[in-house]
Coordinates of C-alpha atoms in Angstrom, one line a residue:
X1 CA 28.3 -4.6 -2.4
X2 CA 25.2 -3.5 -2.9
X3 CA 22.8 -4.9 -5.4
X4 CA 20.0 -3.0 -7.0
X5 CA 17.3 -4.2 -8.6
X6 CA 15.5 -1.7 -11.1
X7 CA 15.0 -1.2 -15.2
X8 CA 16.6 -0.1 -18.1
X9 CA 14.6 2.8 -17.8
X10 CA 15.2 3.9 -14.3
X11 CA 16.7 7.4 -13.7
X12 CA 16.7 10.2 -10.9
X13 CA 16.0 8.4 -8.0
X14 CA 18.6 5.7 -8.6
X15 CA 21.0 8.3 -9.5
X16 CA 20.8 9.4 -6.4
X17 CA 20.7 6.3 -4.1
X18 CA 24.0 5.7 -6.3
X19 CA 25.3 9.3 -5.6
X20 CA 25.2 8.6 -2.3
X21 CA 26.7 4.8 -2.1
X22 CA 29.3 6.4 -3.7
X23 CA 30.1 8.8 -0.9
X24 CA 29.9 6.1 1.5
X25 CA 33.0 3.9 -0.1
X26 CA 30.3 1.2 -1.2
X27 CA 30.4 -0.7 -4.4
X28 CA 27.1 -1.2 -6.2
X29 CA 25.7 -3.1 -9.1
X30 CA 22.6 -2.3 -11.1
X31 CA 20.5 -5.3 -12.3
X32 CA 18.0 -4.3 -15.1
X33 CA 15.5 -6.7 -14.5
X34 CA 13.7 -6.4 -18.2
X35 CA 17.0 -7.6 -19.7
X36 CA 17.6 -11.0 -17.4
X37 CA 17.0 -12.1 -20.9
X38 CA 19.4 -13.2 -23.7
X39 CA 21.6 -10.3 -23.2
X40 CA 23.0 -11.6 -20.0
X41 CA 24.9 -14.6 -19.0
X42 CA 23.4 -16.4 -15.7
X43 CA 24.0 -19.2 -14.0
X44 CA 22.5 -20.0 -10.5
X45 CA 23.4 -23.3 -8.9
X46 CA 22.1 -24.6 -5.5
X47 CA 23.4 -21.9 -3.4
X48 CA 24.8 -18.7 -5.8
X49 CA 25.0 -17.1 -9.1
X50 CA 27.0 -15.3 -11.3
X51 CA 25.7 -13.1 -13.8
X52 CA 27.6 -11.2 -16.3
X53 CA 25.0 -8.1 -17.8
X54 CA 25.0 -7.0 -21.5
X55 CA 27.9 -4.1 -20.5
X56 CA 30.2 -7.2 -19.6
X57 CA 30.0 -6.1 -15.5
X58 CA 30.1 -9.3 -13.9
X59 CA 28.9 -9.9 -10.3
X60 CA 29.0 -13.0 -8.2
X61 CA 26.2 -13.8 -5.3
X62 CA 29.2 -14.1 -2.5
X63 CA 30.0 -10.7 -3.2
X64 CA 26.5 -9.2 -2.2
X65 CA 25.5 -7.9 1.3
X66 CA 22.0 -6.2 0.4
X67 CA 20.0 -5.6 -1.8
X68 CA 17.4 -2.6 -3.3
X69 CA 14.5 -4.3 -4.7
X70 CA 13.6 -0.5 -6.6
X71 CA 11.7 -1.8 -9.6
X72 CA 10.8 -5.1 -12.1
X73 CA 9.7 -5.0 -15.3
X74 CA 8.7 -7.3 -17.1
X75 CA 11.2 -9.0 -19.2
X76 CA 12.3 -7.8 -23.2
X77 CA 11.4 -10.5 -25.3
X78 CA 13.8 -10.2 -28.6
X79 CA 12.3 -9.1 -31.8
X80 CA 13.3 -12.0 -33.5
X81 CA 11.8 -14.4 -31.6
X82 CA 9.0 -17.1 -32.7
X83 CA 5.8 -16.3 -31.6
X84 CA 5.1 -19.9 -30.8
X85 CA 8.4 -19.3 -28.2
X86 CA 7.7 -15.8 -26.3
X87 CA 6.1 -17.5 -23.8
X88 CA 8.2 -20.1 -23.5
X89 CA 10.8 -17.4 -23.3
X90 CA 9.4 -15.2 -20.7
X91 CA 8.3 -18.4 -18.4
X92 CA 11.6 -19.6 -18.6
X93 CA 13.7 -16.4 -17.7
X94 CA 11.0 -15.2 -15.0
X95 CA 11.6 -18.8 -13.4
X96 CA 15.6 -17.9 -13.9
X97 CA 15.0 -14.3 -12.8
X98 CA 12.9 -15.8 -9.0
X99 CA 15.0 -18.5 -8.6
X100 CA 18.4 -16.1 -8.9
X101 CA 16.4 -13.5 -6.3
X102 CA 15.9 -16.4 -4.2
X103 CA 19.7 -17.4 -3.8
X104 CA 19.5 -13.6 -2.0
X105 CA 16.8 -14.0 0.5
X106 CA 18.9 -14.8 3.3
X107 CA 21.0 -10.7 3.2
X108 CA 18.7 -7.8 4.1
X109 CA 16.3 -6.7 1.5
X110 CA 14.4 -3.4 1.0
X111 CA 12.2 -4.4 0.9
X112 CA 12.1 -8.4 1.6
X113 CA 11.0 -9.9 -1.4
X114 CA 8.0 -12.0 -0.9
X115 CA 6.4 -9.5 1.9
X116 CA 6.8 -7.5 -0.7
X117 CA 5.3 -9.0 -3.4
X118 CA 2.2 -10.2 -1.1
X119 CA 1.6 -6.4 -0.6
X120 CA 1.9 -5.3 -3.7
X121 CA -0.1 -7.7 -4.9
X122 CA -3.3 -7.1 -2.8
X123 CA -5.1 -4.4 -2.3
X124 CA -8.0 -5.8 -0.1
X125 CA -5.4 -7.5 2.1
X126 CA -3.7 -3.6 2.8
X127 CA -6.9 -2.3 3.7
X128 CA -7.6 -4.9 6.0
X129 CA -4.1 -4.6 8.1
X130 CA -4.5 -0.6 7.8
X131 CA -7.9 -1.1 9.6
X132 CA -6.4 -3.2 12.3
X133 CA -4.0 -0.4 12.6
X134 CA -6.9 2.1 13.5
X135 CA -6.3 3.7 10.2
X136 CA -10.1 4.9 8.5
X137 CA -10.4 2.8 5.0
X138 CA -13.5 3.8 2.6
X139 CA -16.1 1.1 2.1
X140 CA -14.7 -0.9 -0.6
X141 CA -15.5 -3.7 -3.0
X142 CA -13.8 -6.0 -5.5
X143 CA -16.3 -7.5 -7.4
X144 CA -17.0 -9.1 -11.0
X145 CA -20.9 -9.2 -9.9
X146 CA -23.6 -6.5 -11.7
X147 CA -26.0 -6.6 -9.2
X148 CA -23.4 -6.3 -6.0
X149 CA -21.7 -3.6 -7.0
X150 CA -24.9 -1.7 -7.8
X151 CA -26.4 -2.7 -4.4
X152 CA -23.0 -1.3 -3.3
X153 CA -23.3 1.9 -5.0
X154 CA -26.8 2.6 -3.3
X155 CA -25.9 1.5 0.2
X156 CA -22.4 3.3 0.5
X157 CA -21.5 6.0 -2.4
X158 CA -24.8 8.9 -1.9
X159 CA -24.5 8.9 -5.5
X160 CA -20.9 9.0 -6.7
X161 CA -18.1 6.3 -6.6
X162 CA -14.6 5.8 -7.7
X163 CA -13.5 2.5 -9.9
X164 CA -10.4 1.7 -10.1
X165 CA -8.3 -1.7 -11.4
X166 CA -6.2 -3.6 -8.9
X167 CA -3.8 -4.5 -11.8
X168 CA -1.2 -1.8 -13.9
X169 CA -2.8 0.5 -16.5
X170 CA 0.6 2.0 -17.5
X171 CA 3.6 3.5 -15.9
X172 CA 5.2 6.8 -15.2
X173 CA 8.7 7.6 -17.1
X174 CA 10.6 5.9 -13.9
X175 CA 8.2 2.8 -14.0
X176 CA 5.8 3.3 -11.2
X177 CA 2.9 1.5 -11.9
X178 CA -0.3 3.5 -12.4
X179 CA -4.0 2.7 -11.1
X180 CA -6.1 5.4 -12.9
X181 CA -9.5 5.9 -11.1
X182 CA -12.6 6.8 -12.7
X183 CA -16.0 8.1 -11.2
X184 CA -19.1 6.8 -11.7
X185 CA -22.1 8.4 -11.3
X186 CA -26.1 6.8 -11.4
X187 CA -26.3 7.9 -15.4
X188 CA -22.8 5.7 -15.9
X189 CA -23.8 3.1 -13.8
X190 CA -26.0 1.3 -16.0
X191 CA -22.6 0.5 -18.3
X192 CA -21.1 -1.9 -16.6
X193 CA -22.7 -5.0 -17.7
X194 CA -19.2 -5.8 -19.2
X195 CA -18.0 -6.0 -15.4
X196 CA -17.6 -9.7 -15.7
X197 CA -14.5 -10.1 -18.3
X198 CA -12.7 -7.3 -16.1
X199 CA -13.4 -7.2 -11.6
X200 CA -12.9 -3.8 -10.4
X201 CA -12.5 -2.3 -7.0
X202 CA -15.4 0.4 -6.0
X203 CA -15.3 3.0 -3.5
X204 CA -17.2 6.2 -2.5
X205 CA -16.0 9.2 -3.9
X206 CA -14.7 11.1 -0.8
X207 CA -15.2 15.0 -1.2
X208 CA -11.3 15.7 -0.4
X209 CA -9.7 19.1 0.8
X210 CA -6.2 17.0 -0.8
X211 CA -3.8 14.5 -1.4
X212 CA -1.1 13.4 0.5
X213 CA 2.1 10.7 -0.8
X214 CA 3.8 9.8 2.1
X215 CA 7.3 8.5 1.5
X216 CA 8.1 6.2 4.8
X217 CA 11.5 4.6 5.6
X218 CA 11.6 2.4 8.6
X219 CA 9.7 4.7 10.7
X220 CA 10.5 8.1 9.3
X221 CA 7.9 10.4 7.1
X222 CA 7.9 12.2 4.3
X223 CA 5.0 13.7 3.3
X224 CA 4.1 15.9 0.8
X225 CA 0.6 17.5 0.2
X226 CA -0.4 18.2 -3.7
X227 CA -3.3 21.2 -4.2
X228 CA -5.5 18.6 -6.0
X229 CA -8.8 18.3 -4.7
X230 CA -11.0 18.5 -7.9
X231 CA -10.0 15.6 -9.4
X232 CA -10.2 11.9 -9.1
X233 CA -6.4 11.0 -9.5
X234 CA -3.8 14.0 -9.6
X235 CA -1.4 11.3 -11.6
X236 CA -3.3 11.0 -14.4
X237 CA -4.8 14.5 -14.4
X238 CA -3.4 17.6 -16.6
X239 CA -3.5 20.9 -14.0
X240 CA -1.4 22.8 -12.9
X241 CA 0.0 21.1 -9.3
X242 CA 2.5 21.5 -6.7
X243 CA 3.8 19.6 -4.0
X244 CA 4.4 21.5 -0.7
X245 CA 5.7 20.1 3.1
X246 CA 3.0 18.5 4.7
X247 CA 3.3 17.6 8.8
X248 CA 1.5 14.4 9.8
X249 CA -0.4 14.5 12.8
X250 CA 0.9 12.3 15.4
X251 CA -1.7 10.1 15.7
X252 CA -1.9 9.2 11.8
X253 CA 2.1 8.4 11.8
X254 CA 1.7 6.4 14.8
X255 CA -0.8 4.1 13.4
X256 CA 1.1 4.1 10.0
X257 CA 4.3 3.1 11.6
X258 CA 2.3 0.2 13.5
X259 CA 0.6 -1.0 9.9
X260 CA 3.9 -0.6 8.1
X261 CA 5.6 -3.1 10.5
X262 CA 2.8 -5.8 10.4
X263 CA 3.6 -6.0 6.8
X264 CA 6.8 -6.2 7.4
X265 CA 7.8 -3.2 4.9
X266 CA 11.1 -1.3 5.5
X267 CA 9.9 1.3 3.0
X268 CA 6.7 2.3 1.0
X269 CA 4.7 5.2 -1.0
X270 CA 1.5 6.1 1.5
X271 CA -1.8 7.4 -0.6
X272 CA -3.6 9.4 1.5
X273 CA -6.8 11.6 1.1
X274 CA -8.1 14.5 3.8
X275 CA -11.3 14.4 3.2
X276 CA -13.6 18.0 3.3
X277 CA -15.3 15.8 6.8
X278 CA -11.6 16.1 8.5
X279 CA -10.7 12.4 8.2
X280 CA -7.7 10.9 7.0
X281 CA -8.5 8.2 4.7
X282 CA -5.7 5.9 4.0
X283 CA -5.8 4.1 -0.2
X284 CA -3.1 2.2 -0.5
X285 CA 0.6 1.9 0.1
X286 CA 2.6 1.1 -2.9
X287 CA 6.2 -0.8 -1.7
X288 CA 8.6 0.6 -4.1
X289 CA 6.1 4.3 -5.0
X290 CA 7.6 6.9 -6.7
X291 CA 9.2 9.5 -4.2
X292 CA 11.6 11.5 -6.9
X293 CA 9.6 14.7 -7.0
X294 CA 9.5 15.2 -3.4
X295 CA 13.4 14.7 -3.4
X296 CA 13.7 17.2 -6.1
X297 CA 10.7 19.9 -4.7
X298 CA 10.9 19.8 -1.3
X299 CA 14.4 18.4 -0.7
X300 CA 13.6 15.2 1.3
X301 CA 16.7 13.6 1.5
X302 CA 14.9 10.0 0.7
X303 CA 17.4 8.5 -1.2
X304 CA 20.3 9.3 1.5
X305 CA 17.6 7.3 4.1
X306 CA 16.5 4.3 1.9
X307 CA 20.7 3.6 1.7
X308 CA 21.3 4.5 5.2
X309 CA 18.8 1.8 6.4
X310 CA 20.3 -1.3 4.1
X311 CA 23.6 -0.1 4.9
X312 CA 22.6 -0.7 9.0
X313 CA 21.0 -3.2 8.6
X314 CA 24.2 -5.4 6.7
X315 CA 26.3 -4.0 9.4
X316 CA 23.7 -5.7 12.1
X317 CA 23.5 -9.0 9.6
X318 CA 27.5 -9.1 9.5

């Protein structure tokens, strides 16, 4: 069996993955990980769990062979709650939800939980191993500080610069998590005295012929190109885009593949800018990015290859 970890919410892309399990003879079992709340029944002792979801499936930990670590959300706190107990609440059952993942860590992953969640959770640290990976970064800072950031703006950005927050600003329907970035420019500069309360990262605003998302599984690309080159951020933008196939040069999957495996990532959603100068300038890879529309627009058969590479890799564990 295969567990998979996503949200209430979650369509498309799990349909899929399931479509295809299904094909394959191989049980499944959806976790929503925003109800590991009261509408569940858990227990975890020293070495499994048992957990009975608010549909009355029940699943025991002996049963599971891998696992699809797809989405978390945070956890639904009940309307009816205390206020003096909704943290106590959400502490509690996000110490219940880690220590049930735990019980799993030993079965293959996609991708393994705690490489995972150090990727996710640091942007600086990506651009650092994409570097070592010959991969071209822009000059970037994460900074509370006024006067660096301004010193940075002078040195490195000719005049215009992106900010953007290394934390979620909202989601898409399917829960991906959304880092809208924002120019600034010298006249906006001067507004940022409230920088303190709120660190942001800065980069140069790179004059871009487009935008790439590469999907990558284990080695395999994906890659489609979006005609987006006026804005700062196609997610968040309102025109009228399109995906279309994009090949990778050689070179650029090479080093990818290299930087993927040093953080020890099985799959991930590549942000990628060609810039107008010819460079490829890699942003940020995003462990569990949203992939659906190139599935759906160019036919990428991502789901099919996400599943194919946890079902191997139990049949090498077993």
């Amino acid at each position: 069996m295969i567990l998979c970890i996503t949200h209430s919410q979650d369509f498309y892309n799990i349909d899929l993955f399931f479509e295809y399990l299904t094909t394959q003879n191989i049980p499944y079992f959806r976790l929503n990980s925003d109800r590991i709340n009261h509408l569940q029944k858990i227990s975890v002792s020293a070495n499994s769990f048992e957990l009975t979801d608010e549909y009355g499936n029940t699943v025991h930990s002996d049963n599971i062979k891998g696992v699809w670590h797809r989405k978390a959300w945070k956890i639904t706190i009940p309307e009816e709650l205390d206020g003096d107990y909704r943290q106590i609440f959400l502490k509690e059952y996000g110490n219940l939800r880690y220590n049930l993942f735990t019980i799993l860590e030993h079965i293959p992953w996609i991708n393994p939980y705690e490489k995972e969640k150090k990727i996710d959770g640091n942007k600086i640290f990506q651009l650092n191993i994409a570097q070592k990976n010959n991969l071209t970064i822009p000059h970037t800072i994460f900074s509370n500080d006024e006067n660096t950031i301004k010193t940075f703006f002078y040195q490195y950005c000719h005049g215009k610069a992106v900010a953007k927050l290394h934390s979620v600003t909202g989601k898409t329907m399917t829960g991906e998590n959304i880092l809208a970035t924002t120019i600034i420019e010298e006249d906006t500069l001067g507004h940022i005295s409230d920088i303190a309360y709120c660190p942001m990262i800065f980069q140069p605003y790179i004059d871009k012929e487009y935008e790439l998302r590469i999907v990558y599984v284990d080695g395999e690309f994906y890659t489609g190109k979006i005609n987006n080159s006026e804005n700062a951020d196609w997610r968040v933008s309102q025109g009228n885009y399109f995906w279309s196939y994009y090949e990778l040069p050689e070179n650029i999957k090479l080093n990818l593949n290299s930087m993927m495996k040093e953080m020890g990532l099985y799959i991930g959603a590549i942000d990628m800018i060609k810039g107008k100068d010819g460079k490829y300038y890699f942003l940020e890879v995003n462990p569990q990015g949203e992939w659906g529309m190139l599935q759906k627009e160019l036919d990428f058969p991502i789901a099919q290859r996400i599943a194919d590479n946890l079902i191997k890799r139990i049949s090498f564990h077993e």
